[in-house]
């Protein structure tokens, strides 16, 4: 039987808040940092 991979909790590089995953993209609910964006 297949098991879904378990990934460790990621933290925001700016404020160390635990990231939320929104539609497959990690985002920070505190400072609005978005993984993969370089314009912010």
Short mmCIF file of N, CA and C in Angstrom, two decimals:
data_model
loop_
_atom_site.label_atom_id
_atom_site.label_comp_id
_atom_site.label_asym_id
_atom_site.label_seq_id
_atom_site.Cartn_x
_atom_site.Cartn_y
_atom_site.Cartn_z
N UNK A 1 0.84 -1.18 0.00
CA UNK A 1 0.00 0.00 0.00
C UNK A 1 0.89 1.25 0.00
N UNK A 2 0.51 2.23 -0.79
CA UNK A 2 1.28 3.47 -0.87
C UNK A 2 1.00 4.35 0.34
N UNK A 3 2.05 5.01 0.80
CA UNK A 3 1.90 5.95 1.90
C UNK A 3 2.27 7.33 1.40
N UNK A 4 1.52 8.32 1.83
CA UNK A 4 1.86 9.68 1.42
C UNK A 4 3.12 10.11 2.16
N UNK A 5 3.99 10.84 1.48
CA UNK A 5 5.23 11.27 2.12
C UNK A 5 4.94 12.26 3.25
N UNK A 6 5.71 12.16 4.30
CA UNK A 6 5.55 13.08 5.43
C UNK A 6 6.73 14.04 5.41
N UNK A 7 6.40 15.30 5.27
CA UNK A 7 7.44 16.32 5.24
C UNK A 7 7.45 17.04 6.58
N UNK A 8 8.62 17.39 7.03
CA UNK A 8 8.74 18.13 8.28
C UNK A 8 8.17 19.53 8.14
N UNK A 9 7.85 20.11 9.26
CA UNK A 9 7.31 21.46 9.27
C UNK A 9 8.38 22.45 8.83
N UNK A 10 8.00 23.31 7.92
CA UNK A 10 8.93 24.35 7.46
C UNK A 10 8.62 25.66 8.17
N UNK A 11 9.65 26.47 8.32
CA UNK A 11 9.49 27.76 8.98
C UNK A 11 9.90 28.88 8.05
N UNK A 12 9.27 30.02 8.21
CA UNK A 12 9.55 31.20 7.40
C UNK A 12 10.98 31.67 7.63
N UNK A 13 11.73 31.94 6.55
CA UNK A 13 13.10 32.43 6.70
C UNK A 13 13.17 33.86 7.23
N UNK A 14 12.06 34.59 7.17
CA UNK A 14 12.04 35.97 7.66
C UNK A 14 11.70 36.07 9.13
N UNK A 15 10.64 35.35 9.56
CA UNK A 15 10.16 35.55 10.93
C UNK A 15 10.05 34.26 11.74
N UNK A 16 10.43 33.11 11.14
CA UNK A 16 10.44 31.81 11.83
C UNK A 16 9.06 31.27 12.19
N UNK A 17 7.99 31.85 11.65
CA UNK A 17 6.65 31.33 11.86
C UNK A 17 6.47 30.06 11.04
N UNK A 18 5.68 29.11 11.53
CA UNK A 18 5.40 27.89 10.78
C UNK A 18 4.63 28.25 9.52
N UNK A 19 5.10 27.74 8.38
CA UNK A 19 4.48 28.06 7.10
C UNK A 19 3.18 27.29 6.90
N UNK A 20 2.27 27.90 6.16
CA UNK A 20 1.03 27.26 5.73
C UNK A 20 1.20 26.86 4.28
N UNK A 21 0.56 25.75 3.88
CA UNK A 21 0.63 25.33 2.49
C UNK A 21 -0.70 25.66 1.84
N UNK A 22 -0.67 26.58 0.88
CA UNK A 22 -1.88 27.01 0.19
C UNK A 22 -1.75 26.64 -1.28
N UNK A 23 -2.57 25.73 -1.73
CA UNK A 23 -2.56 25.24 -3.12
C UNK A 23 -1.17 24.81 -3.55
N UNK A 24 -0.45 24.14 -2.67
CA UNK A 24 0.87 23.60 -2.99
C UNK A 24 2.02 24.57 -2.85
N UNK A 25 1.74 25.79 -2.36
CA UNK A 25 2.78 26.80 -2.20
C UNK A 25 2.89 27.15 -0.72
N UNK A 26 4.11 27.14 -0.20
CA UNK A 26 4.32 27.50 1.20
C UNK A 26 4.25 29.01 1.37
N UNK A 27 3.42 29.45 2.31
CA UNK A 27 3.28 30.88 2.58
C UNK A 27 3.31 31.11 4.08
N UNK A 28 3.71 32.32 4.48
CA UNK A 28 3.75 32.68 5.89
C UNK A 28 2.52 33.51 6.24
N UNK A 29 1.73 33.06 7.23
CA UNK A 29 0.54 33.82 7.60
C UNK A 29 0.85 35.12 8.35
N UNK A 30 2.07 35.25 8.87
CA UNK A 30 2.43 36.45 9.64
C UNK A 30 2.96 37.58 8.76
N UNK A 31 4.01 37.30 7.99
CA UNK A 31 4.65 38.37 7.21
C UNK A 31 4.34 38.30 5.72
N UNK A 32 3.52 37.32 5.31
CA UNK A 32 3.09 37.16 3.92
C UNK A 32 4.21 36.75 2.97
N UNK A 33 5.29 36.16 3.51
CA UNK A 33 6.36 35.63 2.67
C UNK A 33 5.80 34.47 1.86
N UNK A 34 6.21 34.37 0.58
CA UNK A 34 5.75 33.30 -0.30
C UNK A 34 6.97 32.59 -0.86
N UNK A 35 7.01 31.26 -0.72
CA UNK A 35 8.13 30.46 -1.20
C UNK A 35 8.28 30.59 -2.71
N UNK A 36 9.50 30.85 -3.16
CA UNK A 36 9.77 30.91 -4.58
C UNK A 36 9.65 32.29 -5.19
N UNK A 37 9.17 33.27 -4.42
CA UNK A 37 9.05 34.63 -4.96
C UNK A 37 10.26 35.44 -4.56
N UNK A 38 10.82 36.15 -5.51
CA UNK A 38 12.01 36.96 -5.23
C UNK A 38 11.71 38.46 -5.24
N UNK A 39 10.47 38.83 -5.56
CA UNK A 39 10.13 40.25 -5.67
C UNK A 39 9.60 40.85 -4.38
N UNK A 40 9.60 40.07 -3.28
CA UNK A 40 9.07 40.61 -2.02
C UNK A 40 10.14 40.66 -0.99
#
